Short mmCIF file of C-alpha atoms in Angstrom, two decimals:
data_model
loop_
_atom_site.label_atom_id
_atom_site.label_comp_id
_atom_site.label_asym_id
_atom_site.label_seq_id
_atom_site.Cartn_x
_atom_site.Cartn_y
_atom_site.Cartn_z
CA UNK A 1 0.00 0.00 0.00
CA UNK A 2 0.97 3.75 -0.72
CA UNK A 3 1.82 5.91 1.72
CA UNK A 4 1.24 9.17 -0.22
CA UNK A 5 -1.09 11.14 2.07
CA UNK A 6 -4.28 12.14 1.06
CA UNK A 7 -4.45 15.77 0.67
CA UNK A 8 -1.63 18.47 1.35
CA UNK A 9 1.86 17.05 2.72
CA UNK A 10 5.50 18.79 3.34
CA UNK A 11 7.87 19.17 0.66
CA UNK A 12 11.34 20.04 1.23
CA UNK A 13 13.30 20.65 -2.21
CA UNK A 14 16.78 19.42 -3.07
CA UNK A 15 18.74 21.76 -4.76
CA UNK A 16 21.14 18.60 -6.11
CA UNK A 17 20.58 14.95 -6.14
CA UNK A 18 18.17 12.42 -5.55
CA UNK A 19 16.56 10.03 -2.49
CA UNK A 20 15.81 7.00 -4.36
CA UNK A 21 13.71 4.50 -2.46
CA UNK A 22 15.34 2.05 -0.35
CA UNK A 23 18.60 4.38 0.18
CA UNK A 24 19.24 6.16 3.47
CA UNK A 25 20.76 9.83 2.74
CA UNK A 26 21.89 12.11 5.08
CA UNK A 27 20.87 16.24 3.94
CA UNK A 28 22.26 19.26 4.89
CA UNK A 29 19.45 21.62 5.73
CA UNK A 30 19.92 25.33 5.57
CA UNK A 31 17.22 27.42 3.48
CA UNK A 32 14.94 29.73 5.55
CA UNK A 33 12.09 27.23 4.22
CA UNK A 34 13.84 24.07 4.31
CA UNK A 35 14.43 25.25 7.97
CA UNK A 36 11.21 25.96 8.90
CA UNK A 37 10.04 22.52 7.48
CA UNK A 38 12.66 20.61 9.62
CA UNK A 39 11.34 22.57 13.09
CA UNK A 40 8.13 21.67 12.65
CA UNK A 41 8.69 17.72 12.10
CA UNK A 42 10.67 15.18 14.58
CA UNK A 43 11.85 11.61 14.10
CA UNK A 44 9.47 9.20 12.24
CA UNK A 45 7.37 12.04 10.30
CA UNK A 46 6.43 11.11 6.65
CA UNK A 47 7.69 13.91 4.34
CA UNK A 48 8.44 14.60 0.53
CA UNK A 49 11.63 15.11 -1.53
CA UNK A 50 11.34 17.14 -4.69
CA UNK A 51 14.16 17.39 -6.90
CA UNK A 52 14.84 21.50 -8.17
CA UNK A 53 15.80 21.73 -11.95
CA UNK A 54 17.86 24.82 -11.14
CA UNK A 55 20.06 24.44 -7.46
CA UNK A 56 20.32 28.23 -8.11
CA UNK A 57 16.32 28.82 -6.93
CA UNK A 58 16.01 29.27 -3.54
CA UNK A 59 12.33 29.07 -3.32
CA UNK A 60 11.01 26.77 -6.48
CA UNK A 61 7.61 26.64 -7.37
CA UNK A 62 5.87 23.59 -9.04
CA UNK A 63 7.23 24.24 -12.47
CA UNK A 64 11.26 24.19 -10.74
CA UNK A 65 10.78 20.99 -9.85
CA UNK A 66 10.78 17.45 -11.13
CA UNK A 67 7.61 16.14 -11.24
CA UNK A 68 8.66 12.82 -9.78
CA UNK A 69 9.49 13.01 -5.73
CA UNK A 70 10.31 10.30 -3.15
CA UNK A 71 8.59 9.73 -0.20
CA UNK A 72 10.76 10.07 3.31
CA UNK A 73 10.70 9.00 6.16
CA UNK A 74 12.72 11.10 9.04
CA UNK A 75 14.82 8.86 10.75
CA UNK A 76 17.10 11.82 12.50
CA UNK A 77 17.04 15.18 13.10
CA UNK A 78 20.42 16.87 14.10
CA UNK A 79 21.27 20.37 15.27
CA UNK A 80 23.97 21.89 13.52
CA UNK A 81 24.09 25.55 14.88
CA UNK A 82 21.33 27.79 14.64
CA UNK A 83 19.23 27.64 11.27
CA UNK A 84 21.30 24.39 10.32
CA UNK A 85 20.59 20.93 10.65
CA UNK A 86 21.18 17.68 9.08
CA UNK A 87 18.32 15.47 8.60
CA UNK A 88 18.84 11.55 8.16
CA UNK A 89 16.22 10.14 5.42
CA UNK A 90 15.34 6.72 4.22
CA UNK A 91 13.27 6.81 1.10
CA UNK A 92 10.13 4.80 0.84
CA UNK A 93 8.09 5.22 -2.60
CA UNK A 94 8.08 7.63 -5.74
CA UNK A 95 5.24 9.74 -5.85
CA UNK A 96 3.99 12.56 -8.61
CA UNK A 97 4.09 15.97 -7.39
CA UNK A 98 0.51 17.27 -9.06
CA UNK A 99 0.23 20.77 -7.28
CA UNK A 100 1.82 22.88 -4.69
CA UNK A 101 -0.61 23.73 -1.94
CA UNK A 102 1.79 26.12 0.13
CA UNK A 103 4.77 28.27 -0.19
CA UNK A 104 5.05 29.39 3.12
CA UNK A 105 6.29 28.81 5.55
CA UNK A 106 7.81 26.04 3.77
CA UNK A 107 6.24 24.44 0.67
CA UNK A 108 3.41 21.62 1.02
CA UNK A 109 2.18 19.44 -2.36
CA UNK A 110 -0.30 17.24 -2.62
CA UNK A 111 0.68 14.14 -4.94
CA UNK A 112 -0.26 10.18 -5.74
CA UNK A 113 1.51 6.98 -5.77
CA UNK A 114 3.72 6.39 -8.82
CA UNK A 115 2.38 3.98 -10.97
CA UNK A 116 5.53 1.46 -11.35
CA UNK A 117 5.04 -1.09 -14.34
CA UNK A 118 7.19 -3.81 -15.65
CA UNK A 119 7.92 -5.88 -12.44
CA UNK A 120 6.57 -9.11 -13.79
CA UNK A 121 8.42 -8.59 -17.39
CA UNK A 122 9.91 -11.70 -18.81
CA UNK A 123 12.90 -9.53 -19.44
CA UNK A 124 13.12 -7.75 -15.59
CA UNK A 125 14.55 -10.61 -13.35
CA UNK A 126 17.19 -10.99 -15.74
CA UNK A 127 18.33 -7.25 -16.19
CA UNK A 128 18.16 -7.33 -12.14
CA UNK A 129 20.80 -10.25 -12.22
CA UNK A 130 23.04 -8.49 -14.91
CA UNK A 131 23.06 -4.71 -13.29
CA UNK A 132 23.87 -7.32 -9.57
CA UNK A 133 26.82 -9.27 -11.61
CA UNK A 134 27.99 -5.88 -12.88
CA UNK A 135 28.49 -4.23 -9.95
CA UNK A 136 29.81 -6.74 -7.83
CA UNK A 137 33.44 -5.61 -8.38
CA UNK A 138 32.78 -2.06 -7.81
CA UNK A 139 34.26 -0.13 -5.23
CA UNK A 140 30.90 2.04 -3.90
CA UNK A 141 31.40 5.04 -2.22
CA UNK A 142 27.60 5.07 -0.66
CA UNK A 143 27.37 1.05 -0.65
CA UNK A 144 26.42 0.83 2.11
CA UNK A 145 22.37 0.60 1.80
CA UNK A 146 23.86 -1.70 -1.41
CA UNK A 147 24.90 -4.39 0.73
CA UNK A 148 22.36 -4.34 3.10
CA UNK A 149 19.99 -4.49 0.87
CA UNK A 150 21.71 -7.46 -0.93
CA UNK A 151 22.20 -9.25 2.40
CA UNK A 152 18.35 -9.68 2.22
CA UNK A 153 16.82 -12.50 1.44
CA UNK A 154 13.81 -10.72 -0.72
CA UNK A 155 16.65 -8.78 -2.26
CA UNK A 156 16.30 -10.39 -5.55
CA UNK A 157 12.83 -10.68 -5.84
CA UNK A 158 12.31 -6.47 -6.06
CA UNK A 159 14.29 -5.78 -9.50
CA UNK A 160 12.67 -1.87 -9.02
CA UNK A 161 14.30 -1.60 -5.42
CA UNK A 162 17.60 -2.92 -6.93
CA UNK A 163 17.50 -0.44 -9.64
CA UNK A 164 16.82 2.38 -7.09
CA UNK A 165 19.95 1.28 -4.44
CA UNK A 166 21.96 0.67 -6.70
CA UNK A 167 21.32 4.01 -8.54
CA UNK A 168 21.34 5.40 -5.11
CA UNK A 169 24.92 4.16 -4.60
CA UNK A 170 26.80 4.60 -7.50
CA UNK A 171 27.43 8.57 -7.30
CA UNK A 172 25.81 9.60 -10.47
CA UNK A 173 25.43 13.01 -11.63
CA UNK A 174 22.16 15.06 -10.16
CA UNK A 175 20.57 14.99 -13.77
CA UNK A 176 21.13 11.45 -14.43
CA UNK A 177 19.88 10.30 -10.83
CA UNK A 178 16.71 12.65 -11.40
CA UNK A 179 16.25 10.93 -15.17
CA UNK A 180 16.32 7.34 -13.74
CA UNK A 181 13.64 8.48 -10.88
CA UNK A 182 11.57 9.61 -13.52
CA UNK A 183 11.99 6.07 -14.99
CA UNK A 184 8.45 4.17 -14.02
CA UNK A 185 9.00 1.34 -16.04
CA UNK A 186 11.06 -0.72 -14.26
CA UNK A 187 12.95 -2.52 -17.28
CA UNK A 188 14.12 0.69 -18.68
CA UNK A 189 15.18 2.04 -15.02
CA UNK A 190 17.62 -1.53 -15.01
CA UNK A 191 18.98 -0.92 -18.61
CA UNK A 192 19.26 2.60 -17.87
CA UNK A 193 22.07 1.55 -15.39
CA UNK A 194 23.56 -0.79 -17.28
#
C-alpha cells in the first residue's frame, strides 16, 4: 500500500541529487524554508523530496521541480548551529508531485503513488541479475544501503528496489539520478544503469 497522504503534505526541495527508495541519505538543511520545514517535524514524520531543476532557486515553485518526488521517512534530526541541521532520510516510494498547496512557511504538495510497471516482465529478473553481476566488483562510495539491501533475502525478488539502491549508490550526476527516478518502467530504469 501507498503511503502518499491524502491531501496536502511537506515538501522540502533538493537543490542537487536524488533520495531514491530504499537508500538512506543524510541532507544538509539550511534554506529559511527548508528550515522551517525541519522545526516543525521530529523523528518518524512522513515527508516529501522534490528534486529542483535549477540548485540556483532558492524558493522553487511547481514548475522548478521534477515532477517525480520520493517519499521520506525522518529517521534523525540533528542540530547543527542555529538555522542548520542535518536530517537523516530513508526513502520509501516515488510519488507525482501534481500541485503545490503552500509556499510558506515552507512548501506543502499534494501528490499520488507512482504507478511502477514492468515488475513481472519476462525480461526484468534478468536485467536485475546483470546490473547485480555488474556491480559486484565495484568499489561504492555510498554502498552501504547496497549491501544491506543485498544481504536480504527478498533482495532479488524487487528488481525496481535494486535499480533504485543501486542508482542510489553509485554517485551519479544530479541529472542522471533525477532521469532514472523519472523512470516508471522498471525494465528501462535496469537498462538505464547498465
Amino acid at each position: 500500500p501507498s503511503i502518499v497522504p491524502p491531501g496536502s503534505f511537506p515538501l522540502l526541495s533538493l537543490r542537487n541529487g536524488v533520495v531514491f527508495p530504499g537508500t538512506t541519505v543524510t541532507l544538509p538543511i539550511g534554506r529559511k524554508r527548508s528550515v522551517e520545514l525541519v522545526e516543525s517535524i521530529g523523528n518518524g514524520a512522513v515527508i516529501g523530496l522534490g528534486v529542483q531543476r535549477n540548485p540556483k532557486d532558492d524558493k522553487p515553485d511547481l514548475e522548478a521541480l521534477h515532477p517525480m518526488g520520493t517519499m521520506v521517512e525522518v529517521l534523525n534530526i540533528a542540530r547543527v548551529r542555529r538555522g542548520q541541521y542535518q536530517l537523516v532520510v530513508k526513502g520509501i516510494e516515488r510519488f507525482v508531485i501534481e500541485s503545490m498547496t503552500a509556499t510558506e512557511p515552507f512548501a506543502c504538495v499534494e501528490g499520488r503513488a507512482a504507478d511502477e510497471t514492468g515488475e513481472d516482465d519476462a525480461d526484468t529478473q534478468a536485467l536485475a541479475e546483470v546490473l547485480l553481476e555488474r556491480i559486484e566488483d565495484l568499489d561504492l562510495a555510498s554502498g552501504d544501503d547496497l549491501r544491506r539491501f543485498l544481504a536480504s533475502p527478498s533482495s532479488l525478488k524487487q528488481p525496481g528496489m535494486i535499480a533504485d539502491v543501486v542508482a542510489g549508490a553509485l554517485g551519479l550526476a544530479s541529472d542522471k539520478e533525477a532521469e532514472i527516478l523519472d523512470l516508471l518502467h522498471i525494465p528501462d530504469r535496469l537498462r538505464a544503469l547498465h
